[in-house]
PDB file of C-alpha atoms and ligand atoms in Angstrom:
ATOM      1  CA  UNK A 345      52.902 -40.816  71.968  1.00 90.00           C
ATOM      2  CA  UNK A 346      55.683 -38.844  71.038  1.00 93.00           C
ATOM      3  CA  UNK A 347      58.846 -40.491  71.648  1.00 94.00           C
ATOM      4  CA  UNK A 348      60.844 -37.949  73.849  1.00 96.00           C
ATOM      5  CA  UNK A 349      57.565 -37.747  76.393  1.00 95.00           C
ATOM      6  CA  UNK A 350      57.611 -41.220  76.709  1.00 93.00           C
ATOM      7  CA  UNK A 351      61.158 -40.530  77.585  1.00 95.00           C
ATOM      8  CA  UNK A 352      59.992 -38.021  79.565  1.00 96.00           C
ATOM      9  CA  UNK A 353      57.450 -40.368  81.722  1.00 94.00           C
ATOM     10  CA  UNK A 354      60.066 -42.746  82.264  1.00 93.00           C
ATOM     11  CA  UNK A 355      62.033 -40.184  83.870  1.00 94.00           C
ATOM     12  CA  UNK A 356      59.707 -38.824  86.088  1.00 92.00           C
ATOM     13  CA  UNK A 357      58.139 -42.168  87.257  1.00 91.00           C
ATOM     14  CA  UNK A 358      62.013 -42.954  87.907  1.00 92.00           C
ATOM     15  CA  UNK A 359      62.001 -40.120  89.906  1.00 90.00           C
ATOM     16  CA  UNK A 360      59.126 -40.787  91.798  1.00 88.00           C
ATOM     17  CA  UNK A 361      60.939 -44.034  92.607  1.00 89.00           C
ATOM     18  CA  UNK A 362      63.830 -42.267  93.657  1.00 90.00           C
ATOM     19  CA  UNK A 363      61.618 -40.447  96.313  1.00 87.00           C
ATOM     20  CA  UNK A 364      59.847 -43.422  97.421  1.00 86.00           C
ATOM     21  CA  UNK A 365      63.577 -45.056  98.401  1.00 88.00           C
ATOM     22  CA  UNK A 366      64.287 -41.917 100.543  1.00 87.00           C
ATOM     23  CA  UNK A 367      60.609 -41.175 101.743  1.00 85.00           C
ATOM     24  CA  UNK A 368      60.834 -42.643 105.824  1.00 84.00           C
ATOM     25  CA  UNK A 369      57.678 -45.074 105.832  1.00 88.00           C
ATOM     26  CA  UNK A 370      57.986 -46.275 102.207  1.00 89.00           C
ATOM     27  CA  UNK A 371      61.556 -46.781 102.566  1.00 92.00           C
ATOM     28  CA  UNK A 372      60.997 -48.357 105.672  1.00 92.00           C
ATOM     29  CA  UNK A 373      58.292 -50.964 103.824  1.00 93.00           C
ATOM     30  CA  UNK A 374      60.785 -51.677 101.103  1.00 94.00           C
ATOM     31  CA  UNK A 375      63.721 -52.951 103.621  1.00 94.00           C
ATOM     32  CA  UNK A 376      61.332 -54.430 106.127  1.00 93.00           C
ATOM     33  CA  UNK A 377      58.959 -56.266 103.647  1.00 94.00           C
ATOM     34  CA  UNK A 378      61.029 -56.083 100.412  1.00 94.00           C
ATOM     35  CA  UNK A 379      64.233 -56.908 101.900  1.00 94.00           C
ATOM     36  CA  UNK A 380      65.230 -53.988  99.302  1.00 94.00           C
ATOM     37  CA  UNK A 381      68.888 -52.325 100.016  1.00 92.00           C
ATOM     38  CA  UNK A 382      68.096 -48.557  99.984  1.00 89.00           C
ATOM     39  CA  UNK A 383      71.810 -47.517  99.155  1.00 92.00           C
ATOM     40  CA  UNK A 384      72.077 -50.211  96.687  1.00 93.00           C
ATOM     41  CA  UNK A 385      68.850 -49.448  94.877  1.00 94.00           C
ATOM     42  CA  UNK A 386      69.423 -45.422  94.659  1.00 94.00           C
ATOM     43  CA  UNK A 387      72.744 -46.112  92.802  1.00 94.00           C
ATOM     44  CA  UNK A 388      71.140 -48.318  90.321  1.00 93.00           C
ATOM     45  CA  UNK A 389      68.233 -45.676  90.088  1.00 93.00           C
ATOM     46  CA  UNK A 390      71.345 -42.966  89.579  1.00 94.00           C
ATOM     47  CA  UNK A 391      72.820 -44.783  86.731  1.00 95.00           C
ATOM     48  CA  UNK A 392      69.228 -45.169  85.053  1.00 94.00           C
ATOM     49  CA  UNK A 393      68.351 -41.696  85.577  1.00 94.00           C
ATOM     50  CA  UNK A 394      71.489 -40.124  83.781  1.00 95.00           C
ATOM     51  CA  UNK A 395      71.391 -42.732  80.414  1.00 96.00           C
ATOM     52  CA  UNK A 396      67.566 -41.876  79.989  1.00 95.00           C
ATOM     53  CA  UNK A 397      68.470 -37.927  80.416  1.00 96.00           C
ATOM     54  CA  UNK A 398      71.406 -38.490  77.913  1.00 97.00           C
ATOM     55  CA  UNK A 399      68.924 -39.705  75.726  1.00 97.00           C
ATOM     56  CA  UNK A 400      66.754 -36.531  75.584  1.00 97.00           C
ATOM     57  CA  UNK A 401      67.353 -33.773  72.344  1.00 97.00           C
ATOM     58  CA  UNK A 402      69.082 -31.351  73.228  1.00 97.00           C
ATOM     59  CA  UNK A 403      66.126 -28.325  73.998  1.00 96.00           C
ATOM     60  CA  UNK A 404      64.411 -31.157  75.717  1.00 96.00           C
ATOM     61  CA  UNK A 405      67.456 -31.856  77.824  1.00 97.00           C
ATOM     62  CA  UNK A 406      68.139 -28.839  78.790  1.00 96.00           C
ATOM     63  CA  UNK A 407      64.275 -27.767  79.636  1.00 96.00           C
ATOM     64  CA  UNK A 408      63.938 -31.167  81.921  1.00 96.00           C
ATOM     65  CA  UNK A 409      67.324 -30.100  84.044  1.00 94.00           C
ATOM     66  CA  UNK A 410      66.481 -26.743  84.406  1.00 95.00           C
ATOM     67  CA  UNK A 411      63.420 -27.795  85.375  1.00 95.00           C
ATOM     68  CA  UNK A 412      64.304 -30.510  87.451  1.00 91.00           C
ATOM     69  CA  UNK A 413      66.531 -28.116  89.163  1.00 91.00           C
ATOM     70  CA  UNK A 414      64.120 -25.440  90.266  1.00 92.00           C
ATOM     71  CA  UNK A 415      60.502 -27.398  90.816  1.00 90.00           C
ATOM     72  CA  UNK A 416      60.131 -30.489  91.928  1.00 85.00           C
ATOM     73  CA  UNK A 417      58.930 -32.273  89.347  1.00 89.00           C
ATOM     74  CA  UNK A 418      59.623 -31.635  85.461  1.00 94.00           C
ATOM     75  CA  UNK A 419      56.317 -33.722  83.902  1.00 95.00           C
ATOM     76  CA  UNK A 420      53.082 -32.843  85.200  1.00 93.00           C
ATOM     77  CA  UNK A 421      49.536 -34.839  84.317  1.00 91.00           C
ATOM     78  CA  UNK A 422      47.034 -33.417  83.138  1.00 91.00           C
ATOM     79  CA  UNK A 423      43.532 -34.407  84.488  1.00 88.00           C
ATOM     80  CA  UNK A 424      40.036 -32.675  83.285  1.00 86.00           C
ATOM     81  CA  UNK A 425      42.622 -29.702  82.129  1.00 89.00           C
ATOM     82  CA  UNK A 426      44.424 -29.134  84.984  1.00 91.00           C
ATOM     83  CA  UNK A 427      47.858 -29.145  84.998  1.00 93.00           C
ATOM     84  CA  UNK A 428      48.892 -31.043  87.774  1.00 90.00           C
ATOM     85  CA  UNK A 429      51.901 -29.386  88.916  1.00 92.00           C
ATOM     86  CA  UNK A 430      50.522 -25.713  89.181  1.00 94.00           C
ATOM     87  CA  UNK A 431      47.158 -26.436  89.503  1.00 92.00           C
ATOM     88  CA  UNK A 432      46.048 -23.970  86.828  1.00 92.00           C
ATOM     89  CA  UNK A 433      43.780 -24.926  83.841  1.00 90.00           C
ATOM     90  CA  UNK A 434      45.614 -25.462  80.345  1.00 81.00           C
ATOM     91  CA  UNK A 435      43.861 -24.425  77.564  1.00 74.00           C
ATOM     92  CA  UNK A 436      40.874 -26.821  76.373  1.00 63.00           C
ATOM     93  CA  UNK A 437      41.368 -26.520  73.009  1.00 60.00           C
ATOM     94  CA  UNK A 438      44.737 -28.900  73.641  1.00 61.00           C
ATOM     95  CA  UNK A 439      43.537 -31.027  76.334  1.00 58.00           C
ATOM     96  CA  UNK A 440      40.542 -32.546  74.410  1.00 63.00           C
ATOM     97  CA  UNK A 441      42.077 -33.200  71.611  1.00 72.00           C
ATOM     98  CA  UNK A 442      42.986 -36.498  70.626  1.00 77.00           C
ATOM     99  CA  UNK A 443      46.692 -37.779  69.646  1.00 84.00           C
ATOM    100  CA  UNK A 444      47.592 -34.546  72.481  1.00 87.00           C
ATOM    101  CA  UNK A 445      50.068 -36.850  73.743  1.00 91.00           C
ATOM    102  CA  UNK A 446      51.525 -37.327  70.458  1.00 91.00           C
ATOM    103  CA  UNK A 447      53.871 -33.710  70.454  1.00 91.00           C
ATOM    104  CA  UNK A 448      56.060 -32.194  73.724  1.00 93.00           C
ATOM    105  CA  UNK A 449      53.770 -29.374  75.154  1.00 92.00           C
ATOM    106  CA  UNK A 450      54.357 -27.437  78.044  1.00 94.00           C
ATOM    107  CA  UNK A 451      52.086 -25.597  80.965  1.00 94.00           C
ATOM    108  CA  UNK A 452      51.815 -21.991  80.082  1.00 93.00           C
ATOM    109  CA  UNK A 453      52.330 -21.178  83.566  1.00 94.00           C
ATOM    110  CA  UNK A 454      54.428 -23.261  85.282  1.00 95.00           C
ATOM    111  CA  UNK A 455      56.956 -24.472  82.293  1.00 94.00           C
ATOM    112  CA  UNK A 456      56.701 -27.938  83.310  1.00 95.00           C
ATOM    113  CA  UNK A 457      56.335 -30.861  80.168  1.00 96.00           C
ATOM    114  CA  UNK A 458      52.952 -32.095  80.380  1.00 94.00           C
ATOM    115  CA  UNK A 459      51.353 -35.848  80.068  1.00 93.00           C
ATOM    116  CA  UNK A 460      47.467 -35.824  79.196  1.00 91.00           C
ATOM    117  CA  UNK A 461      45.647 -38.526  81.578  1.00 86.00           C
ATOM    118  CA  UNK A 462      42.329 -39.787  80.466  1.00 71.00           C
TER     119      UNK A 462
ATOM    120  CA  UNK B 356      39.976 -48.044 103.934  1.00 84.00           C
ATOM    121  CA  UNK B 357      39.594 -51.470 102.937  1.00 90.00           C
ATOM    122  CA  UNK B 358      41.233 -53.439 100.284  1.00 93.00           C
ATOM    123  CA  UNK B 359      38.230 -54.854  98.486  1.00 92.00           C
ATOM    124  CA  UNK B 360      37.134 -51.298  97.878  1.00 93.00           C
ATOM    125  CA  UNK B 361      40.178 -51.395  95.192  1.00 95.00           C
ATOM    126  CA  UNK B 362      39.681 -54.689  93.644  1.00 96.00           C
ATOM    127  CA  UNK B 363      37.751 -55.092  90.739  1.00 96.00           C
ATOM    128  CA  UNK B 364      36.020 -58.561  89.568  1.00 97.00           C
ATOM    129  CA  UNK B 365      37.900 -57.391  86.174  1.00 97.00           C
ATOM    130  CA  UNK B 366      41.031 -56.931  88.128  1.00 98.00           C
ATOM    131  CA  UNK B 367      40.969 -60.320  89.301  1.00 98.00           C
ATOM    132  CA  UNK B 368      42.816 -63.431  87.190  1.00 98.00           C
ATOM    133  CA  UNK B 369      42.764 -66.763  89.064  1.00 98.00           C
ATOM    134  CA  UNK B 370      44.584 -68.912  85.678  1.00 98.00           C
ATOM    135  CA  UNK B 371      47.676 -66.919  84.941  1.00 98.00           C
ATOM    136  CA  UNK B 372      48.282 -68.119  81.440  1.00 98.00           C
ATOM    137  CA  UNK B 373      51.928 -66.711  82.143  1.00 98.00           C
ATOM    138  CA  UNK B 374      55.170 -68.994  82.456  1.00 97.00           C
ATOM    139  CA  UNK B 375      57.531 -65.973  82.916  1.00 98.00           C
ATOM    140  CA  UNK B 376      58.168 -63.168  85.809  1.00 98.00           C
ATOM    141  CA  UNK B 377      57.562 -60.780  82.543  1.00 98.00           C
ATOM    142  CA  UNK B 378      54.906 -62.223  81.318  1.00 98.00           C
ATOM    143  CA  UNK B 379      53.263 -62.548  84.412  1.00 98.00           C
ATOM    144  CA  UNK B 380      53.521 -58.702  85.132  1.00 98.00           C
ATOM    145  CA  UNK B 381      52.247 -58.188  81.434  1.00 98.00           C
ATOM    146  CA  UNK B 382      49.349 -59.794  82.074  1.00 98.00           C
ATOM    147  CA  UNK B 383      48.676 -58.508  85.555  1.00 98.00           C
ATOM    148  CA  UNK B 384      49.161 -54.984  83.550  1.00 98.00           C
ATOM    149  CA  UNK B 385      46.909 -56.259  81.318  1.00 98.00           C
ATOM    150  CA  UNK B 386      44.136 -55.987  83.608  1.00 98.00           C
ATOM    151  CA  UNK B 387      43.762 -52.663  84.191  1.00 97.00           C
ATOM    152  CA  UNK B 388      42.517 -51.765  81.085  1.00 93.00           C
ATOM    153  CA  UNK B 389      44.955 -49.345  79.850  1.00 94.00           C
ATOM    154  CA  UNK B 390      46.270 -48.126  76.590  1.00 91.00           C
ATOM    155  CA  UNK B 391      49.122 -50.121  74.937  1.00 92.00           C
ATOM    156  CA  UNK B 392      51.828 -47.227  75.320  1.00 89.00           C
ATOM    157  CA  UNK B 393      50.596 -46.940  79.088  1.00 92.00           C
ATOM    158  CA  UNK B 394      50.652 -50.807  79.564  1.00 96.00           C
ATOM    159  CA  UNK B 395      54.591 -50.641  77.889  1.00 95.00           C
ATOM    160  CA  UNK B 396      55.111 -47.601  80.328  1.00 93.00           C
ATOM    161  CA  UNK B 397      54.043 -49.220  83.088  1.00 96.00           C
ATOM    162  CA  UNK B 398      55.639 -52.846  82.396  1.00 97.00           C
ATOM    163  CA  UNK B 399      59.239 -51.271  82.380  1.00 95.00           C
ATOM    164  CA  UNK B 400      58.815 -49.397  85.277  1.00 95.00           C
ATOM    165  CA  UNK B 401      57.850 -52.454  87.115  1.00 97.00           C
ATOM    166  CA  UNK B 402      60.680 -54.190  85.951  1.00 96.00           C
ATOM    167  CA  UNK B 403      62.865 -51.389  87.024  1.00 93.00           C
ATOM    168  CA  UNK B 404      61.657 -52.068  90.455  1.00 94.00           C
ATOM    169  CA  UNK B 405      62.571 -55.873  89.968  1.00 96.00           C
ATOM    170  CA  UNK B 406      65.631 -54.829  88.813  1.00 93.00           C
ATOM    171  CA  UNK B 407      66.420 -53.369  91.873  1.00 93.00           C
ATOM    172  CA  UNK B 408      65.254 -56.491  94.117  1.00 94.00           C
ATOM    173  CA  UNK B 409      62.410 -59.127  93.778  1.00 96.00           C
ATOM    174  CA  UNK B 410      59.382 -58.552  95.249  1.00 97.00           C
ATOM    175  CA  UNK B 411      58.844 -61.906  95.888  1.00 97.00           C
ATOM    176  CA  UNK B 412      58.247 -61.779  99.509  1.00 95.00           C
ATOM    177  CA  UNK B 413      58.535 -65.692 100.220  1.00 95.00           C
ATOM    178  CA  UNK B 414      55.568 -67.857 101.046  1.00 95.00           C
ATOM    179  CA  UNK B 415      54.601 -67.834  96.836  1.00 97.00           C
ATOM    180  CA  UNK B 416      53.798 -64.756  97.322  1.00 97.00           C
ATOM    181  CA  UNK B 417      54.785 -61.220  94.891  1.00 98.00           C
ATOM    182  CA  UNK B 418      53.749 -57.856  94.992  1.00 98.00           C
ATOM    183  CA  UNK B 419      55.245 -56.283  92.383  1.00 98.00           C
ATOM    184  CA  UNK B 420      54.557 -51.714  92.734  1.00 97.00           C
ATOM    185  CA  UNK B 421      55.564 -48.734  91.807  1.00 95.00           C
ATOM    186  CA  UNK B 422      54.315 -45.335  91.121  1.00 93.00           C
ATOM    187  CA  UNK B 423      53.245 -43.992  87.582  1.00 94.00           C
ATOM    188  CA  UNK B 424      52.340 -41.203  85.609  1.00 91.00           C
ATOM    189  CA  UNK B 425      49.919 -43.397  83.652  1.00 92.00           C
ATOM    190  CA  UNK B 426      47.727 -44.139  85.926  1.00 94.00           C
ATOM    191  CA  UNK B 427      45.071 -41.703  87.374  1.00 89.00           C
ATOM    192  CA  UNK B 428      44.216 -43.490  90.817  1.00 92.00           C
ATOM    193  CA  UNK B 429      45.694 -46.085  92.421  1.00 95.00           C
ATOM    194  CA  UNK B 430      45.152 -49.593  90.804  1.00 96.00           C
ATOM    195  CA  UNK B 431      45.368 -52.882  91.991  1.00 98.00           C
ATOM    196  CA  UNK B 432      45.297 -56.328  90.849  1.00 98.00           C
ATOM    197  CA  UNK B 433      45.935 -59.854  91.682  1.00 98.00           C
ATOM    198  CA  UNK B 434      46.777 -63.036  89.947  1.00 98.00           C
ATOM    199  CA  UNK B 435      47.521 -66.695  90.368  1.00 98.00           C
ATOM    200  CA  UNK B 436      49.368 -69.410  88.809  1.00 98.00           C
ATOM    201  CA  UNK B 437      48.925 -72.612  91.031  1.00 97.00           C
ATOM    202  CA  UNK B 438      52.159 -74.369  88.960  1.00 97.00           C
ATOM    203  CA  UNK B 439      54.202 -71.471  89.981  1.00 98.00           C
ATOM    204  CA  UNK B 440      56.571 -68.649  88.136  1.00 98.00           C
ATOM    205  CA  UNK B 441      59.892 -68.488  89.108  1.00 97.00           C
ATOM    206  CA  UNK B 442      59.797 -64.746  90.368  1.00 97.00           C
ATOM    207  CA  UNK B 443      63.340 -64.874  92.454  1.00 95.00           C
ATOM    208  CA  UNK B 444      61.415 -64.719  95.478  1.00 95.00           C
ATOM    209  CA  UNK B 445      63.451 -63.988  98.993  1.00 92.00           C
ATOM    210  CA  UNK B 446      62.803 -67.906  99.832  1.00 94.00           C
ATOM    211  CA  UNK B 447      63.708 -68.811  96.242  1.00 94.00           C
ATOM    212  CA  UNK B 448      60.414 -70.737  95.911  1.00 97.00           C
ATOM    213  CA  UNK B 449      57.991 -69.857  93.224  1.00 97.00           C
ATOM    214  CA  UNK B 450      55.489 -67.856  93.265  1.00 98.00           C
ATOM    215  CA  UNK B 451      51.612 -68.509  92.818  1.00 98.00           C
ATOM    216  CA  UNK B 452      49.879 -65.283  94.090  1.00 98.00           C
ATOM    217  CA  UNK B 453      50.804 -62.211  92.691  1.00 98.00           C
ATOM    218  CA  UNK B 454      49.449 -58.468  94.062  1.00 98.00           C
ATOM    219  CA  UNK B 455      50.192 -55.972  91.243  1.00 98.00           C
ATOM    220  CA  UNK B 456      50.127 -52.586  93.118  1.00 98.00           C
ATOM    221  CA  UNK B 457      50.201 -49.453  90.969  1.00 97.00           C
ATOM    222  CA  UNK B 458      49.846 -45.294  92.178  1.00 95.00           C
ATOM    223  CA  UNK B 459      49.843 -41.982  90.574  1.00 92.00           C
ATOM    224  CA  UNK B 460      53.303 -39.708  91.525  1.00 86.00           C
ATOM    225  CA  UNK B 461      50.811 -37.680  93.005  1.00 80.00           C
ATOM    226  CA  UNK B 462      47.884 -39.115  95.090  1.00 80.00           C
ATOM    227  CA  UNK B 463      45.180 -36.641  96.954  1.00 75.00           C
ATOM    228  CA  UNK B 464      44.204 -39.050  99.528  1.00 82.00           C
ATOM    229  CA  UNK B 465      47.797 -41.117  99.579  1.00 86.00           C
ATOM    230  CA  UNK B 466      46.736 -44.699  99.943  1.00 92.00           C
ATOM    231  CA  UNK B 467      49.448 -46.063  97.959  1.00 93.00           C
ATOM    232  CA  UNK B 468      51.610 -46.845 101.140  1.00 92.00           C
ATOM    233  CA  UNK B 469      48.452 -48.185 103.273  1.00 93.00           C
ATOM    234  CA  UNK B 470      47.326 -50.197 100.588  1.00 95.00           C
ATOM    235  CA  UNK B 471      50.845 -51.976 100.441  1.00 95.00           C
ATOM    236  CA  UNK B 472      51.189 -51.961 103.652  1.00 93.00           C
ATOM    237  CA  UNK B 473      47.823 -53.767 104.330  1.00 94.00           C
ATOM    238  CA  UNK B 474      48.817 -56.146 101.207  1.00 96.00           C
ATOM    239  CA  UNK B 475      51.984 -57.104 102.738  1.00 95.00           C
ATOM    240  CA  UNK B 476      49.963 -57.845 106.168  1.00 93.00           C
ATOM    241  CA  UNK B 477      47.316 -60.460 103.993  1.00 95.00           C
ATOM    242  CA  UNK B 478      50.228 -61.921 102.744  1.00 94.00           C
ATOM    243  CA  UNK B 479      51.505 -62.870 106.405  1.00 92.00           C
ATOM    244  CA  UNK B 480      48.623 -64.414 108.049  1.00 93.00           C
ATOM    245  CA  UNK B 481      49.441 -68.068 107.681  1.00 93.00           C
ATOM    246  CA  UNK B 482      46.746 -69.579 106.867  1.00 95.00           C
ATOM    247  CA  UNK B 483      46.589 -66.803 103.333  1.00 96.00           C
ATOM    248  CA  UNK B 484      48.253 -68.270 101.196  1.00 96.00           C
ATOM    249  CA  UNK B 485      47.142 -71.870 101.472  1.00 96.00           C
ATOM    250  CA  UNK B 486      43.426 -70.619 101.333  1.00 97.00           C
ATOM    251  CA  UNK B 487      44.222 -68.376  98.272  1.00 98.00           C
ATOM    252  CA  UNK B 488      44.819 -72.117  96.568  1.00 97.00           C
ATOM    253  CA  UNK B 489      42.000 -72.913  97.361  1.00 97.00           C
ATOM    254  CA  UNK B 490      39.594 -70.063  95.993  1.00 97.00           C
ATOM    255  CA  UNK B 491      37.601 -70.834  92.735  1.00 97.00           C
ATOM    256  CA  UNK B 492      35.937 -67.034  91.246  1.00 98.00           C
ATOM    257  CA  UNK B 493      37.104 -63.738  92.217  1.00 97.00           C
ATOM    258  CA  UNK B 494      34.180 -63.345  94.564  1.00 97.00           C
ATOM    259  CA  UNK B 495      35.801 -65.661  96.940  1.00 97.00           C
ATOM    260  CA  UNK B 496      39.081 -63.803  96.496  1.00 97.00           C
ATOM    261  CA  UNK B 497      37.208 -60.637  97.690  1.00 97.00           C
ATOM    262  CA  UNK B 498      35.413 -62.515 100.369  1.00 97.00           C
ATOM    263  CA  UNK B 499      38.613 -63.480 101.696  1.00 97.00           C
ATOM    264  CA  UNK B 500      40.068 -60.232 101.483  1.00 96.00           C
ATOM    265  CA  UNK B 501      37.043 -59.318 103.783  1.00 95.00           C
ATOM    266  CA  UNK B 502      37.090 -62.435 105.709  1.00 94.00           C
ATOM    267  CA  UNK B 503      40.187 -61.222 106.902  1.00 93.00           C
ATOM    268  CA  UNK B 504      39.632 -57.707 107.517  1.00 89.00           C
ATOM    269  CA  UNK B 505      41.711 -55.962 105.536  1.00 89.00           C
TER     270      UNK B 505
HETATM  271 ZN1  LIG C1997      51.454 -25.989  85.263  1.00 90.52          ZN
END
């Protein structure tokens, strides 16, 4: 797997994370069950967030942010060639092939990075 | 929905060879049958989620979750280590039953929450975790699971 999309999943799982801490009846689980402190965690989550960005090259940085800005989320999976965040097939030719995780490719239509899923 | 529709036999390790929290979620990973870069993928974000608090619930009980881009569906899977792992449980006691919970970012049917919800329930009845000792093959784990209804 290339290197800056495995930077890239982190990121976006982190993210997902993120929303799970603000979403009402997860959030809810996590300080009822969990004993988690919401305010707490979403600091530490901050902090994470920002070094893993700072860690992205340069076109990739400034792809994810622009991205992250504008839709809400920057990696989408890809499962049987769809792409997951637009809903639109990818071209087959990428998704079957093997070691497609292994460079940064993007949804024709939608922009966003994407992650092949078996 | 009930929870033995998610829990494989394969899914199911009843001799944790782990001493450690990590290598306990490593080989709870481990189960799942996923690729190496996944399983890596996967192991950090769980510790993340330590990071930000133990899900060690109390009663020797974990369940360690979190949402992924490596996996497709959700996945589940559950392990036990009768000597204990010190998991910096709520109660500070160690733990010996361990639910590993894991959900796509984006789920059709969204039975991540459910599933931990109805996880989190198991683990409460209080007679669970005493007969989860007591189980010998992971068909009596999932005949508990439906003993109990959930
Ligand atoms: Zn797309």
């Amino acid at each position: 797997m290339h290197p800056q999309l495995e930077l890239l999943l982190e990121l976006q799982d982190m993210h997902a994370q993120r929303q799970a801490l603000r979403d009402e009846p997860l959030r809810k689980v996590e300080e009822e069950v969990f004993d988690l402190r919401p305010v707490e965690a979403l600091e530490l989550l901050d902090a994470k967030i920002e070094e893993l960005t700072e860690r992205l090259d340069p076109t990739v940085q400034r792809r994810y942010v622009d991205l992250s800005e504008t839709l809400d989320r920057a990696v989408a999976p890809v499962l049987n060639g769809i792409c997951y965040g637009c809903f639109v097939a990818t071209p087959t030719a990428w998704s079957s092939e093997a070691g497609r995780n292994d460079r940064i490719t993007v949804c024709a239509h939608c922009g966003r990075f994407l992650y092949y899923v078996d | 929905m009930q929870l033995r529709d998610f829990f494989t036999l394969e899914a199911i390790n009843l001799d944790l060879a782990a001493e450690t929290k990590d290598e306990a979620l490593k080989e709870l990973v481990g189960l799942l049958g996923l690729d190496e870069k996944s399983r890596g993928i996967l192991f950090k974000m769980l510790k993340r989620r330590e990071n930000l608090g133990s899900t060690g619930i109390g009663r020797r009980i974990a369940i360690p979750h979190c949402r992924s881009l490596v996996v497709n569906r959700l996945r589940v899977a559950f392990g036990r280590k009768i000597s204990g792992i010190d998991f910096d449980a709520i109660d500070k006691k160690s733990v010996q039953h361990i639910f590993l919970i894991v959900a796509p970012p984006l789920e059709v049917s969204n039975q991540y929450l459910p599933v931990l919800g109805r996880i989190a329930q198991f683990g409460k009845e209080p007679d669970v975790p005493e007969r989860l000792t007591q189980i010998e093959t992971p068909e009596e784990f999932i005949a508990l699971l439906e003993d109990k209804g959930v």
